Short mmCIF file of C-alpha atoms and ligand atoms in Angstrom, two decimals:
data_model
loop_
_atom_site.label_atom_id
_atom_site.label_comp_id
_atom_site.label_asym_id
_atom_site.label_seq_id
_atom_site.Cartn_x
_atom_site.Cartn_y
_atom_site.Cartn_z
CA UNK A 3 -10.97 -59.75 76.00
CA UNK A 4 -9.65 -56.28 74.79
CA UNK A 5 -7.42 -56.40 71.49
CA UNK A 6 -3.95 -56.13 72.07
CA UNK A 7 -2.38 -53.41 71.37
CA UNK A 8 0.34 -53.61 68.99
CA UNK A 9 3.12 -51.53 66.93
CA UNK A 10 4.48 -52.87 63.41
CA UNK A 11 8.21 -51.49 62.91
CA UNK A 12 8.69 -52.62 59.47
CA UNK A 13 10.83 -52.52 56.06
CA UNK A 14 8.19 -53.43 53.62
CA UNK A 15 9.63 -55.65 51.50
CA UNK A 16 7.01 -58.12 50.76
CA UNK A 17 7.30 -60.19 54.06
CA UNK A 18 6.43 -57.58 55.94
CA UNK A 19 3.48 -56.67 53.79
CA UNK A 20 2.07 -60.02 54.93
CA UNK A 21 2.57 -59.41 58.73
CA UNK A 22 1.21 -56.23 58.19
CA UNK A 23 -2.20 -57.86 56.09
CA UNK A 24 -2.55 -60.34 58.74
CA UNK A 25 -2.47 -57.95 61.71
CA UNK A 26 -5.15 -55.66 59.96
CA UNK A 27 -7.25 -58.61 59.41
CA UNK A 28 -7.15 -59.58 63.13
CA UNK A 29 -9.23 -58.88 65.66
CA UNK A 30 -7.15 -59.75 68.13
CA UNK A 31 -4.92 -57.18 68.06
CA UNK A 32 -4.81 -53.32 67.68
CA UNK A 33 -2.62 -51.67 65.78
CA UNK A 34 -1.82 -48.40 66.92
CA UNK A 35 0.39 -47.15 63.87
CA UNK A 36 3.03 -47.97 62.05
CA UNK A 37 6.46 -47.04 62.20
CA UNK A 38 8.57 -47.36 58.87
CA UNK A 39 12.68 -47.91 58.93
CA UNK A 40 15.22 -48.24 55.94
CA UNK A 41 16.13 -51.54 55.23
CA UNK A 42 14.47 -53.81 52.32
CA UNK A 43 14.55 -50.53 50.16
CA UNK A 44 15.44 -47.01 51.26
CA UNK A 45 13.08 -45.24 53.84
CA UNK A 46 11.40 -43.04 51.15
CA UNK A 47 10.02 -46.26 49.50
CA UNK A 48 9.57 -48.29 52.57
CA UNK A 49 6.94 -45.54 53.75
CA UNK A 50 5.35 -45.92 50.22
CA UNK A 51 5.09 -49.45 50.60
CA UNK A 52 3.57 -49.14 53.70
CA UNK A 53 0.84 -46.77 52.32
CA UNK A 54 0.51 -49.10 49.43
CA UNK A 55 -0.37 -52.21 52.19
CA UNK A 56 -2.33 -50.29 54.72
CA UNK A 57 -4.78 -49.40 51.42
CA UNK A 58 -4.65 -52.57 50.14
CA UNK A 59 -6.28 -53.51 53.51
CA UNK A 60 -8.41 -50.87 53.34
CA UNK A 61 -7.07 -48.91 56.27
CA UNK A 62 -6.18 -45.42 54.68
CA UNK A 63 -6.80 -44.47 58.20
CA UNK A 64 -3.43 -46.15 59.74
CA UNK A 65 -1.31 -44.19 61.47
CA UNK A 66 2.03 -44.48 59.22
CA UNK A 67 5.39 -42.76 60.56
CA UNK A 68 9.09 -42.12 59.07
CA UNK A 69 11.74 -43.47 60.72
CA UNK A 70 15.13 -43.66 60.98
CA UNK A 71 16.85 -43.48 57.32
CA UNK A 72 20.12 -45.25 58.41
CA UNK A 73 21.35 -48.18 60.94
CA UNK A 74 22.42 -45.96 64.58
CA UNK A 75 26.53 -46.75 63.43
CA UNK A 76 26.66 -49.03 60.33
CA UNK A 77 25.94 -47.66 56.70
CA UNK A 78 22.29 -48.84 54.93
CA UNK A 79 22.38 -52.03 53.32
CA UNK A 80 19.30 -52.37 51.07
CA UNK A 81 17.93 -55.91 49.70
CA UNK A 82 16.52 -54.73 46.41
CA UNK A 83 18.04 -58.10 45.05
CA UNK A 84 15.34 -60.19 47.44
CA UNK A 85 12.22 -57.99 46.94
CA UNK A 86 13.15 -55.85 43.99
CA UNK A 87 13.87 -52.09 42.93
CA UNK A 88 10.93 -50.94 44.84
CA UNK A 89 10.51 -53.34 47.79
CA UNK A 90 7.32 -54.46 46.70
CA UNK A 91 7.44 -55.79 43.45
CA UNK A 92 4.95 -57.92 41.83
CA UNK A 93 1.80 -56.47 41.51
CA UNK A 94 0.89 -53.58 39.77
CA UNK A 95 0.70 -50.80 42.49
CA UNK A 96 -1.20 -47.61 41.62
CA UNK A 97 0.47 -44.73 43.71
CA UNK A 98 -1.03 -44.33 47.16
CA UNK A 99 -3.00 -41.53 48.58
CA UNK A 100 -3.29 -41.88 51.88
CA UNK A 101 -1.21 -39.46 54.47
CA UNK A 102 1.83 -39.95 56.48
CA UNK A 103 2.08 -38.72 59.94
CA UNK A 104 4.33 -35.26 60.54
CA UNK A 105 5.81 -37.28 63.88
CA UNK A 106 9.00 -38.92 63.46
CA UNK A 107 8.71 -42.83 64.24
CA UNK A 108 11.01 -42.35 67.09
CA UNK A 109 9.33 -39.42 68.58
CA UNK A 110 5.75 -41.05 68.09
CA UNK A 111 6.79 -44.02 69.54
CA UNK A 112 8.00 -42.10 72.86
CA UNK A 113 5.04 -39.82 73.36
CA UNK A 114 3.30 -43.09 72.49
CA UNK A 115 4.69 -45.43 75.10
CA UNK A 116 5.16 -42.61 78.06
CA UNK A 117 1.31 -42.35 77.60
CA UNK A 118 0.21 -46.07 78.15
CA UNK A 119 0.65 -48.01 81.17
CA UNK A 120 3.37 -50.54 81.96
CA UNK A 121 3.26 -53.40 79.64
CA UNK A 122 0.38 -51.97 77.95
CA UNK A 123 2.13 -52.18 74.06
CA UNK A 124 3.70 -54.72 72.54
CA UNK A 125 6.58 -54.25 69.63
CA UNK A 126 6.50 -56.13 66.78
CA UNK A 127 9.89 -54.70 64.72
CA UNK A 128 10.67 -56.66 61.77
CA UNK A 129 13.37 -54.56 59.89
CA UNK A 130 16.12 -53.63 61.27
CA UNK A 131 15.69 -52.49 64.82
CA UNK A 132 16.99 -48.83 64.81
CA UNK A 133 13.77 -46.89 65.61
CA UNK A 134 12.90 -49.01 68.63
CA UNK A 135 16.61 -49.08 69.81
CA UNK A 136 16.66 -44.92 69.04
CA UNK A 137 13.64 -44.27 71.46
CA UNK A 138 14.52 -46.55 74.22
CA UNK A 139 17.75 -44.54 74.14
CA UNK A 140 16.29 -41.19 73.93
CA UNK A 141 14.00 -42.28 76.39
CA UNK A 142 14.89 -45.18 78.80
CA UNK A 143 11.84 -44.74 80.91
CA UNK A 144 9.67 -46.34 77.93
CA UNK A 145 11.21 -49.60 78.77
CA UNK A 146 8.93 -50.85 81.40
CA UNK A 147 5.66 -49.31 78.80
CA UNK A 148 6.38 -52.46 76.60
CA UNK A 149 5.28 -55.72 77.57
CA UNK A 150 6.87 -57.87 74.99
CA UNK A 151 8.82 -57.22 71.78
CA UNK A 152 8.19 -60.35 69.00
CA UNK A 153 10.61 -59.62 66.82
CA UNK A 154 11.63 -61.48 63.24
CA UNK A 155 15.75 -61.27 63.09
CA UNK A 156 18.84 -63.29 63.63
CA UNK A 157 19.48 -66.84 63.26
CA UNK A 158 21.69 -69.53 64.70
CA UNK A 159 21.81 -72.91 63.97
CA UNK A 160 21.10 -72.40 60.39
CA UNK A 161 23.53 -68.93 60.05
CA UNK A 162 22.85 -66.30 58.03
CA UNK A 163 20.89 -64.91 54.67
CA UNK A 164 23.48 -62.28 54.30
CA UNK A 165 26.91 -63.12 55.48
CA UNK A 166 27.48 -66.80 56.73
CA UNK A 167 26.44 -65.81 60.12
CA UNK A 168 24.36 -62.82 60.33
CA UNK A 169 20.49 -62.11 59.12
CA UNK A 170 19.85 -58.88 57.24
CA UNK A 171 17.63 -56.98 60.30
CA UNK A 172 20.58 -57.72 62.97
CA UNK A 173 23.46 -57.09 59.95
CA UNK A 174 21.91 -53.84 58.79
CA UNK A 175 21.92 -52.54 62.55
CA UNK A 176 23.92 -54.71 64.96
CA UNK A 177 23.94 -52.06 67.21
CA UNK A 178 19.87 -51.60 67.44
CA UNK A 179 19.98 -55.41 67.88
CA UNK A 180 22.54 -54.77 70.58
CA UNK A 181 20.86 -52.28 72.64
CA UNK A 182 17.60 -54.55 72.08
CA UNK A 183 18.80 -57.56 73.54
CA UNK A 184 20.15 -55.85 76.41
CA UNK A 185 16.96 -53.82 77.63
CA UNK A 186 15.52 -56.49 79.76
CA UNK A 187 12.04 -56.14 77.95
CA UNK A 188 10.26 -59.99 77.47
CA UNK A 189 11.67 -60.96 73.91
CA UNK A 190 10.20 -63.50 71.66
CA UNK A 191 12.57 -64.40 68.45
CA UNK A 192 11.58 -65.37 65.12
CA UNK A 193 14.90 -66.07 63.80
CA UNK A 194 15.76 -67.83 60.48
CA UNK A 195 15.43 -71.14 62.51
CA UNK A 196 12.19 -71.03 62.61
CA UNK A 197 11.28 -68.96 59.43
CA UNK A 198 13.58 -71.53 57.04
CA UNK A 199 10.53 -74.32 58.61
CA UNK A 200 7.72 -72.76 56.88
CA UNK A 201 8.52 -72.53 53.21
CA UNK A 202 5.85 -70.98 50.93
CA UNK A 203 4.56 -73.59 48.10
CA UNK A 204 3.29 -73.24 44.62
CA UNK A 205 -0.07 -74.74 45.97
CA UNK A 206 -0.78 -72.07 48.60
CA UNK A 207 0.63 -69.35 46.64
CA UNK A 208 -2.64 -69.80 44.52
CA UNK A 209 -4.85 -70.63 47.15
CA UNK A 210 -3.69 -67.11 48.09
CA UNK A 211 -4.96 -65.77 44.71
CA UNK A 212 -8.03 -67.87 45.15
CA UNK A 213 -8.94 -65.38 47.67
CA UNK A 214 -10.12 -63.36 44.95
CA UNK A 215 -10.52 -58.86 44.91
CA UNK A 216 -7.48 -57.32 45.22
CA UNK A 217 -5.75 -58.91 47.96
CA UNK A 218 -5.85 -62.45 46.10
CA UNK A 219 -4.07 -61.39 43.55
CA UNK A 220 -2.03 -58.62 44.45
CA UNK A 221 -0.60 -60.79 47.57
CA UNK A 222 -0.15 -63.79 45.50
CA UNK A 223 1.69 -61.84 42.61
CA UNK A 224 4.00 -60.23 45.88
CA UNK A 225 4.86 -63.58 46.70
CA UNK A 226 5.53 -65.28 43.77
CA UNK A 227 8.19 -62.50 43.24
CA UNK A 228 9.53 -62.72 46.64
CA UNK A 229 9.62 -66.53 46.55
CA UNK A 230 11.75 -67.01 43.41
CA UNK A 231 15.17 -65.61 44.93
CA UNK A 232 15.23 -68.17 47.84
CA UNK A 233 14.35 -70.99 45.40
CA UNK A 234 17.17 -70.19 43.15
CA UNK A 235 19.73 -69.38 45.32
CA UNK A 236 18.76 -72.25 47.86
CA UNK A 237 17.64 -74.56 45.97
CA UNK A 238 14.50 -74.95 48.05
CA UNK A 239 10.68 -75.31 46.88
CA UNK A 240 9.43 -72.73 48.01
CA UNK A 241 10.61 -68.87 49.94
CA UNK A 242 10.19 -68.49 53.56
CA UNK A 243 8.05 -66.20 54.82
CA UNK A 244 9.66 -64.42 57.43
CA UNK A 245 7.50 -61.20 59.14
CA UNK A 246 4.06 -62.50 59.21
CA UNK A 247 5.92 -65.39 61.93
CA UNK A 248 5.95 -62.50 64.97
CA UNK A 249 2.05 -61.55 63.68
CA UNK A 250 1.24 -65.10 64.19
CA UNK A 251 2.64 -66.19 66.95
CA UNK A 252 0.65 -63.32 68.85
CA UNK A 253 -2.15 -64.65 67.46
CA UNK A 254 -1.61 -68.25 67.88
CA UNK A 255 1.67 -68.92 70.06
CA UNK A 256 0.81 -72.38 69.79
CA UNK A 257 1.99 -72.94 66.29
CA UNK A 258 5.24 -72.43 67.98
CA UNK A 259 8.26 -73.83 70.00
CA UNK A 260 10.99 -72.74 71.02
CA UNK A 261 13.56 -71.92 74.50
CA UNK A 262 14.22 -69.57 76.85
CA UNK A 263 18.69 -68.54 76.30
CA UNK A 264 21.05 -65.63 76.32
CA UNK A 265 21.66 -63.88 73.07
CA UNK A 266 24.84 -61.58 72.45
CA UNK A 267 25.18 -59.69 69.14
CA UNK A 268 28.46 -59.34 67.44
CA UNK A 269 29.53 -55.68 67.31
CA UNK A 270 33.05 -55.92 66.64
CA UNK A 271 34.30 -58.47 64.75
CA UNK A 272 34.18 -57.45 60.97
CA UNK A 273 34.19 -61.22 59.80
CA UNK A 274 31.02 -62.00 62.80
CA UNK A 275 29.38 -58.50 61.95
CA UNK A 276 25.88 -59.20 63.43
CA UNK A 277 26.03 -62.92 64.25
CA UNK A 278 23.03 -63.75 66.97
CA UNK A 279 25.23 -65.63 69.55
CA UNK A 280 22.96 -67.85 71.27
CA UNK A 281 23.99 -69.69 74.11
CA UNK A 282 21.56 -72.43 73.41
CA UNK A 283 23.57 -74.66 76.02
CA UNK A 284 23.90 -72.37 78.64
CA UNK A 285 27.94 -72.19 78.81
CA UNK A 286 27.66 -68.59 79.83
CA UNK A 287 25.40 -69.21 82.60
CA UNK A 288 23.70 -66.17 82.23
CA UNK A 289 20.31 -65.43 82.94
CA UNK A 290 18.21 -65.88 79.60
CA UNK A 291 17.22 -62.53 77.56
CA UNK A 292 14.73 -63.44 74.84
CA UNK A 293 12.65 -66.75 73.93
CA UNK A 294 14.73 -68.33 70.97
CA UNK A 295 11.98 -69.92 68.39
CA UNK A 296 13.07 -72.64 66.04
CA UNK A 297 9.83 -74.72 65.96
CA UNK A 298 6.67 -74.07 63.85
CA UNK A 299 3.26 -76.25 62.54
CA UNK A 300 3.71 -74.77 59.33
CA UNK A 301 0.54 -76.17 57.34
CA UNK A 302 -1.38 -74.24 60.58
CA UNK A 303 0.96 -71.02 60.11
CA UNK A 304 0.08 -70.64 56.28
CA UNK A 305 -3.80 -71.60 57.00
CA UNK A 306 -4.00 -69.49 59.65
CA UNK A 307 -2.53 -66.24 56.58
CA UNK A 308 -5.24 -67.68 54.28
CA UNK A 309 -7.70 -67.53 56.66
CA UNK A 310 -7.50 -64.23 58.09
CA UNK A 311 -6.62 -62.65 54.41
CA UNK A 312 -9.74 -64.35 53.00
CA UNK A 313 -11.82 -62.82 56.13
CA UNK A 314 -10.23 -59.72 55.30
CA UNK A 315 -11.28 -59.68 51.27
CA UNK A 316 -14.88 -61.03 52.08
CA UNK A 317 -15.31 -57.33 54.70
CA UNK A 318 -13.75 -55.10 51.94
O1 RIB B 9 16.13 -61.75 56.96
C1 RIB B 9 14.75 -61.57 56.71
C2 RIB B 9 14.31 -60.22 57.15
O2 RIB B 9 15.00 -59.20 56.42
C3 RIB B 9 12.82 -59.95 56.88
O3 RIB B 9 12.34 -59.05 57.84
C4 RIB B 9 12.83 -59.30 55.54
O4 RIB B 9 11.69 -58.46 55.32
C5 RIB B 9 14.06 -58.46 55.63
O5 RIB B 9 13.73 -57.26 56.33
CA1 CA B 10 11.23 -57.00 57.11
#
């Protein structure tokens, strides 16, 4: 069966670093480039980070493109507090080398979409969803191009990680989320739900570094920094691990549960700024817009990362 072919929108942020690791270490999927936004950090360093991940993988040959450097109404709201001054804190990092396209994300991802066939690509954005929301708007005919956006954002029944009700990738651009959820393209969720299930632990953290190289111990140094602010301000064992969710459920959708309802983002309300509505009960009666995941097998989730990541080590 041919990979499938995918496109990472991301806000690397240490999450995301993981989602990106594991798609480059699956064969499974394609990754066609990757599109960088401002969210976690500032677009200058997000693109960095991105660099810094795709070498780390050993792909200096990744397509990497700018993005948007601002939400489409809202101002940025950065997260430096969760995954430090430079997004990707942790490890060492040596400066990167490797080149960034000329394209701009939203342009790329156009030309890119009007060239495949319908359904051909599927979106994987998990920062906030401004470039993907951008190009469908500069370009509505893309729509039908993408088969399926899995996307990591929003939460419900377990509110928000930035206000009491929103999630930073819907807060930062509640518009993007907006035009999103209204596009009619498939839509699989990986809201805080589902992310808050799989918590990282001490124990896999270093079975992580046991990998060994480079990617042992520069991913478990990223996470051990990324873990600690969930764990003091929740009071939880371990962080969530929130991106690498939409990377495996592509690869294994059967780690996951979840139901078909209609989502509404909040637009207006100052108090409800990006609050995922989701009409879990159907009271609207409307016809469903995205698959809503709150279930996950999280001891398979976290093998299946130290898995791939050890496959990935042993071919560098
Ligand atoms: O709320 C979690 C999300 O916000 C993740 O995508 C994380 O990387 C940040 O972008
Ligand atoms: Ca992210």
């Amino acid at each position: 069966m041919a990979p499938r072919k995918i496109i990472i929108d991301t806000d690397p942020g240490q999450d995301d670093a993981l989602a990106i690791l594991l798609a480059l270490a699956s064969p499974e999927l394609d990754v066609l480039g990757i599109t960088c936004i401002a969210g976690n950090v500032p677009l200058p360093l997000t693109i960095r980070n991105a660099q810094l991940v795709c070498e780390l993988a050993g792909r200096p040959d990744m397509k990497i493109f700018a993005g948007c450097e601002r939400p489409m109404v809202r101002d940025l709201v950065t997260a430096e507090i969760v995954h430090g001054e430079t997004g990707l804190d942790g490890p060492a990092w040596d400066e990167p080398t490797m080149g960034v396209q000329e394209m701009h994300a939203v342009d790329w991802l156009v030309t890119e979409l009007m060239s495949a066939e319908d359904g051909e690509i599927t979106l994987c954005p998990v920062g906030p969803i401004t470039n993907v929301a951008m190009a469908m708007v500069r370009e509505p005919r893309i729509i039908p191009k993408i088969g399926e956006i899995v996307t990591m954002g929003g939460g419900f029944f377990v509110g928000g990680n930035t206000t009491p009700v929103a999630e930073f990738n819907v807060y930062v651009d509640p518009h993007a989320a907006d035009v999103m959820y209204r596009s009619g393209i498939p839509i699989v969720t990986m809201p805080l739900d589902v992310t808050h299930e799989a918590l990282m632990s001490p124990e896999w953290i270093e079975s992580m570094r046991a990998i060994g190289g480079d990617i042992g111990e520069k991913t478990a140094a990223m996470l051990s920094f990324y873990g600690r602010y969930d764990i003091a301000r929740y009071g939880t064992r371990g962080g969530p691990l929130h991106d690498p969710a939409t990377i495996a459920y592509l690869l294994q959708p059967e780690l996951y549960g979840g139901k078909d309802v209609f989502v509404e983002v909040e637009t207006h309300s100052e108090l409800t700024m990006g609050m995922t509505v989701v009409d879990y009960w159907d009271r609207f009666e409307k016809e469903p817009n995205c698959r809503w995941i709150s279930e996950v097998d999280s001891d398979g989730f976290f093998e299946l990362i130290r898995e791939r990541l050890a496959n990935l080590a042993a071919a560098l």
